[in-house]
Amino acid sequence: DQQVKQNSPSLSVQEGRISILNCDYTNSMFDYFLWYKKYPAEGPTFLISISSIKDKNEDGRFTVFLNKSAKHLSLHIVPSQPGDSAVYFCAASLYGQNFVFGPGTRLSVLP
Amino acid sequence: EADIYQTPRYLVIGTGKKITLECSQTMGHDKMYWYQQDPGMELHLIHYSYGVNSTEKGDLSSESTVSRIRTEHFPLTLESARPSHTSQYLCASSDPTRGYQETQYFGPGTRLLVL
């Protein structure tokens, strides 16, 4: 049973528009959430994170939103660029333990 | 920027061979991890370590073994490779002193193909 779900295996967005990647989790005890970006044949690269005491964290073009009551988080990329094309993994942890990763969403940003 | 290295990046090997995948980090992180990932699938934790001489099995059962003799080094060994071991192996490390805001940093991965 997946504790972290990314229900969209893929997403295509036009360059310059907003990309919204979604993630749902089942364990309400998770207290830290992370997004990673992965290019083919490379390891995941840490992108942005958010603790459970916040509902928003922003870093440049990337913003993560957390809705604890819905056990849902999303990553917004604005504006999307072709170089953003990659697989994005959502991950959750409980006090630095038990990192759980979602299956990933493949984002394609079309020029 | 994290400094974590894995070698080899790609490995094609025959069934029955013994292989060791190397992972090193220069950040002094106590915690290190090995994940296995098949294409289009989530990362599965196969081994982790809290520090020197500490090794634990992860959520996914694996025939591989690990050792942690030095903080910076966390090699993974397969005594007898089989085609079912074909996968991408990702090493990661994290700093446990960050408490709940601990972040894992990944190496570039080793893509293993067993013929």
Short mmCIF file of C-alpha atoms in Angstrom, two decimals:
data_model
loop_
_atom_site.label_atom_id
_atom_site.label_comp_id
_atom_site.label_asym_id
_atom_site.label_seq_id
_atom_site.Cartn_x
_atom_site.Cartn_y
_atom_site.Cartn_z
CA ASP A 1 0.00 0.00 0.00
CA GLN A 2 1.60 3.24 -1.15
CA GLN A 3 1.94 5.84 1.58
CA VAL A 4 2.89 8.54 -0.92
CA LYS A 5 1.01 8.72 -4.18
CA GLN A 6 1.51 10.70 -7.34
CA ASN A 7 -1.52 9.83 -9.40
CA SER A 8 -0.40 11.51 -12.60
CA PRO A 9 2.38 9.49 -14.24
CA SER A 10 2.97 12.27 -16.75
CA LEU A 11 2.17 15.91 -17.42
CA SER A 12 2.77 18.10 -20.46
CA VAL A 13 2.87 21.88 -20.20
CA GLN A 14 3.65 24.66 -22.64
CA GLU A 15 6.78 26.69 -21.99
CA GLY A 16 6.03 29.79 -19.94
CA ARG A 17 2.89 28.34 -18.37
CA ILE A 18 2.44 26.97 -14.89
CA SER A 19 3.23 23.34 -14.06
CA ILE A 20 1.36 21.84 -11.13
CA LEU A 21 2.49 18.49 -9.80
CA ASN A 22 0.40 16.80 -7.15
CA CYS A 23 1.15 14.41 -4.34
CA ASP A 24 -1.09 12.72 -1.77
CA TYR A 25 -0.05 10.89 1.37
CA THR A 26 -1.81 8.64 3.81
CA ASN A 27 0.19 8.96 7.03
CA SER A 28 -0.90 12.06 8.94
CA MET A 29 2.20 11.77 11.12
CA PHE A 30 4.57 12.77 8.33
CA ASP A 31 6.19 16.06 9.34
CA TYR A 32 8.47 16.90 6.45
CA PHE A 33 7.91 16.79 2.71
CA LEU A 34 10.37 17.09 -0.12
CA TRP A 35 10.38 17.33 -3.89
CA TYR A 36 13.15 15.88 -5.99
CA LYS A 37 13.84 16.23 -9.67
CA LYS A 38 15.44 13.44 -11.65
CA TYR A 39 16.91 13.43 -15.13
CA PRO A 40 17.40 10.10 -16.92
CA ALA A 41 20.46 8.14 -15.81
CA GLU A 42 21.11 10.59 -12.96
CA GLY A 43 20.30 10.59 -9.27
CA PRO A 44 17.43 12.66 -7.83
CA THR A 45 18.30 16.26 -7.04
CA PHE A 46 16.73 17.94 -4.04
CA LEU A 47 14.47 20.77 -5.17
CA ILE A 48 12.41 22.17 -2.33
CA SER A 49 10.91 21.09 0.96
CA ILE A 50 8.25 22.06 3.44
CA SER A 51 7.69 21.23 7.07
CA SER A 52 4.27 20.31 8.37
CA ILE A 53 4.03 23.53 10.36
CA LYS A 54 3.89 25.55 7.16
CA ASP A 55 1.46 25.62 4.27
CA LYS A 56 3.69 27.25 1.68
CA ASN A 57 7.35 27.47 0.82
CA GLU A 58 8.76 29.35 -2.13
CA ASP A 59 12.13 29.26 -3.83
CA GLY A 60 12.41 31.18 -7.06
CA ARG A 61 10.16 29.62 -9.68
CA PHE A 62 9.24 26.76 -7.36
CA THR A 63 6.52 26.86 -4.73
CA VAL A 64 5.30 23.96 -2.64
CA PHE A 65 1.88 24.06 -1.02
CA LEU A 66 0.81 21.78 1.80
CA ASN A 67 -2.79 21.04 2.77
CA LYS A 68 -2.54 18.92 5.89
CA SER A 69 -6.25 18.36 6.29
CA ALA A 70 -6.42 16.92 2.79
CA LYS A 71 -3.01 15.19 3.12
CA HIS A 72 -2.07 16.78 -0.15
CA LEU A 73 0.87 18.75 -1.41
CA SER A 74 1.62 20.29 -4.74
CA LEU A 75 4.61 21.74 -6.52
CA HIS A 76 4.07 24.78 -8.73
CA ILE A 77 6.64 25.77 -11.31
CA VAL A 78 6.16 29.22 -12.82
CA PRO A 79 7.12 29.90 -15.54
CA SER A 80 7.90 26.42 -16.82
CA GLN A 81 11.02 26.03 -18.91
CA PRO A 82 12.15 23.20 -21.22
CA GLY A 83 14.97 22.43 -18.79
CA ASP A 84 12.35 21.58 -16.19
CA SER A 85 11.46 18.46 -18.18
CA ALA A 86 12.28 15.60 -15.81
CA VAL A 87 10.67 13.15 -13.42
CA TYR A 88 9.56 14.75 -10.16
CA PHE A 89 9.39 12.69 -6.98
CA CYS A 90 7.47 13.64 -3.89
CA ALA A 91 8.84 12.29 -0.60
CA ALA A 92 7.69 12.37 3.01
CA SER A 93 9.42 11.64 6.27
CA LEU A 94 8.68 11.35 9.95
CA TYR A 95 11.25 13.13 12.09
CA GLY A 96 14.00 12.37 9.61
CA GLN A 97 13.15 8.68 9.59
CA ASN A 98 11.36 6.48 7.12
CA PHE A 99 11.66 8.50 3.97
CA VAL A 100 8.92 7.38 1.61
CA PHE A 101 8.98 8.29 -2.05
CA GLY A 102 6.15 8.49 -4.54
CA PRO A 103 6.38 6.83 -7.98
CA GLY A 104 7.13 10.11 -9.72
CA THR A 105 5.49 12.30 -12.36
CA ARG A 106 7.20 12.86 -15.70
CA LEU A 107 6.95 16.52 -16.66
CA SER A 108 7.42 17.54 -20.27
CA VAL A 109 7.69 21.25 -20.98
CA LEU A 110 7.03 21.89 -24.63
CA PRO A 111 8.77 24.81 -26.38
CA GLU B 1 25.41 21.41 -3.23
CA ALA B 2 25.91 17.84 -2.07
CA ASP B 3 29.05 15.88 -2.81
CA ILE B 4 28.21 12.24 -3.15
CA TYR B 5 29.77 9.96 -5.70
CA GLN B 6 28.98 6.58 -7.12
CA THR B 7 31.07 4.28 -9.27
CA PRO B 8 30.71 2.76 -11.71
CA ARG B 9 27.96 4.76 -13.40
CA TYR B 10 27.12 1.88 -15.72
CA LEU B 11 27.93 -1.80 -15.36
CA VAL B 12 27.15 -4.72 -17.63
CA ILE B 13 28.10 -8.05 -16.13
CA GLY B 14 27.41 -11.74 -16.52
CA THR B 15 25.33 -13.90 -14.22
CA GLY B 16 27.17 -15.27 -11.22
CA LYS B 17 29.77 -12.53 -10.98
CA LYS B 18 30.50 -10.74 -7.73
CA ILE B 19 30.11 -6.96 -7.93
CA THR B 20 30.64 -4.05 -5.58
CA LEU B 21 28.98 -0.71 -6.14
CA GLU B 22 30.90 2.13 -4.57
CA CYS B 23 29.42 5.15 -2.82
CA SER B 24 31.34 7.94 -1.15
CA GLN B 25 30.35 11.28 0.33
CA THR B 26 32.52 14.15 1.50
CA MET B 27 29.95 15.93 3.67
CA GLY B 28 30.62 13.98 6.85
CA HIS B 29 27.02 12.76 6.93
CA ASP B 30 26.39 9.97 9.42
CA LYS B 31 23.39 8.52 7.66
CA MET B 32 23.66 6.79 4.31
CA TYR B 33 21.19 4.86 2.20
CA TRP B 34 20.92 2.56 -0.79
CA TYR B 35 17.82 2.62 -2.98
CA GLN B 36 16.83 0.50 -5.92
CA GLN B 37 14.72 1.97 -8.67
CA ASP B 38 13.25 0.34 -11.74
CA PRO B 39 12.08 2.54 -14.62
CA GLY B 40 8.82 4.34 -13.86
CA MET B 41 8.72 3.01 -10.32
CA GLU B 42 9.26 4.54 -6.92
CA LEU B 43 12.54 4.34 -5.07
CA HIS B 44 12.77 1.35 -2.76
CA LEU B 45 15.04 1.48 0.27
CA ILE B 46 17.23 -1.63 0.43
CA HIS B 47 19.87 -0.69 3.03
CA TYR B 48 20.71 2.15 5.38
CA SER B 49 23.29 3.05 7.96
CA TYR B 50 23.26 5.44 10.92
CA GLY B 51 27.03 5.57 11.14
CA VAL B 52 30.22 3.52 11.26
CA ASN B 53 29.58 -0.17 11.93
CA SER B 54 25.83 0.35 11.65
CA THR B 55 23.88 -1.29 8.81
CA GLU B 56 20.18 -2.09 8.53
CA LYS B 57 17.99 -3.67 5.90
CA GLY B 58 15.40 -1.48 4.25
CA ASP B 59 11.83 -2.03 3.19
CA LEU B 60 12.65 -3.99 0.07
CA SER B 61 14.28 -7.35 0.53
CA SER B 62 17.59 -7.52 -1.27
CA GLU B 63 20.25 -10.15 -1.71
CA SER B 64 22.91 -7.48 -1.55
CA THR B 65 25.02 -6.67 1.50
CA VAL B 66 26.58 -3.44 2.68
CA SER B 67 29.34 -2.35 5.03
CA ARG B 68 30.19 0.90 6.78
CA ILE B 69 33.77 0.88 7.97
CA ARG B 70 34.32 4.57 7.31
CA THR B 71 31.87 7.45 7.61
CA GLU B 72 32.37 8.53 4.03
CA HIS B 73 32.13 5.12 2.38
CA PHE B 74 29.10 2.81 1.99
CA PRO B 75 29.71 0.09 -0.60
CA LEU B 76 27.07 -2.39 -1.73
CA THR B 77 28.02 -5.91 -2.75
CA LEU B 78 26.23 -8.59 -4.72
CA GLU B 79 27.98 -11.94 -4.23
CA SER B 80 26.41 -13.54 -7.29
CA ALA B 81 24.67 -11.26 -9.76
CA ARG B 82 21.48 -12.41 -11.47
CA PRO B 83 19.35 -10.85 -14.23
CA SER B 84 16.73 -9.99 -11.58
CA HIS B 85 19.30 -7.60 -10.06
CA THR B 86 19.18 -5.44 -13.18
CA SER B 87 18.12 -2.00 -11.95
CA GLN B 88 19.35 1.44 -11.04
CA TYR B 89 21.02 1.69 -7.63
CA LEU B 90 21.00 5.06 -5.91
CA CYS B 91 23.09 6.00 -2.90
CA ALA B 92 22.11 8.87 -0.62
CA SER B 93 23.28 10.53 2.56
CA SER B 94 21.78 12.87 5.11
CA ASP B 95 22.74 14.86 8.17
CA PRO B 96 20.73 13.59 11.16
CA THR B 97 21.60 16.66 13.25
CA ARG B 98 18.99 18.57 11.23
CA GLY B 99 16.29 16.68 13.06
CA TYR B 100 12.97 16.43 11.29
CA GLN B 101 14.18 18.69 8.49
CA GLU B 102 16.68 16.10 7.41
CA THR B 103 17.18 16.03 3.65
CA GLN B 104 18.64 13.19 1.65
CA TYR B 105 21.16 13.99 -1.05
CA PHE B 106 21.65 11.50 -3.84
CA GLY B 107 24.55 10.34 -5.91
CA PRO B 108 24.27 9.99 -9.69
CA GLY B 109 23.36 6.32 -9.48
CA THR B 110 24.72 3.09 -10.94
CA ARG B 111 22.77 1.48 -13.73
CA LEU B 112 23.36 -2.26 -13.53
CA LEU B 113 22.59 -4.75 -16.29
CA VAL B 114 23.11 -8.43 -15.54
CA LEU B 115 23.11 -10.67 -18.58
#
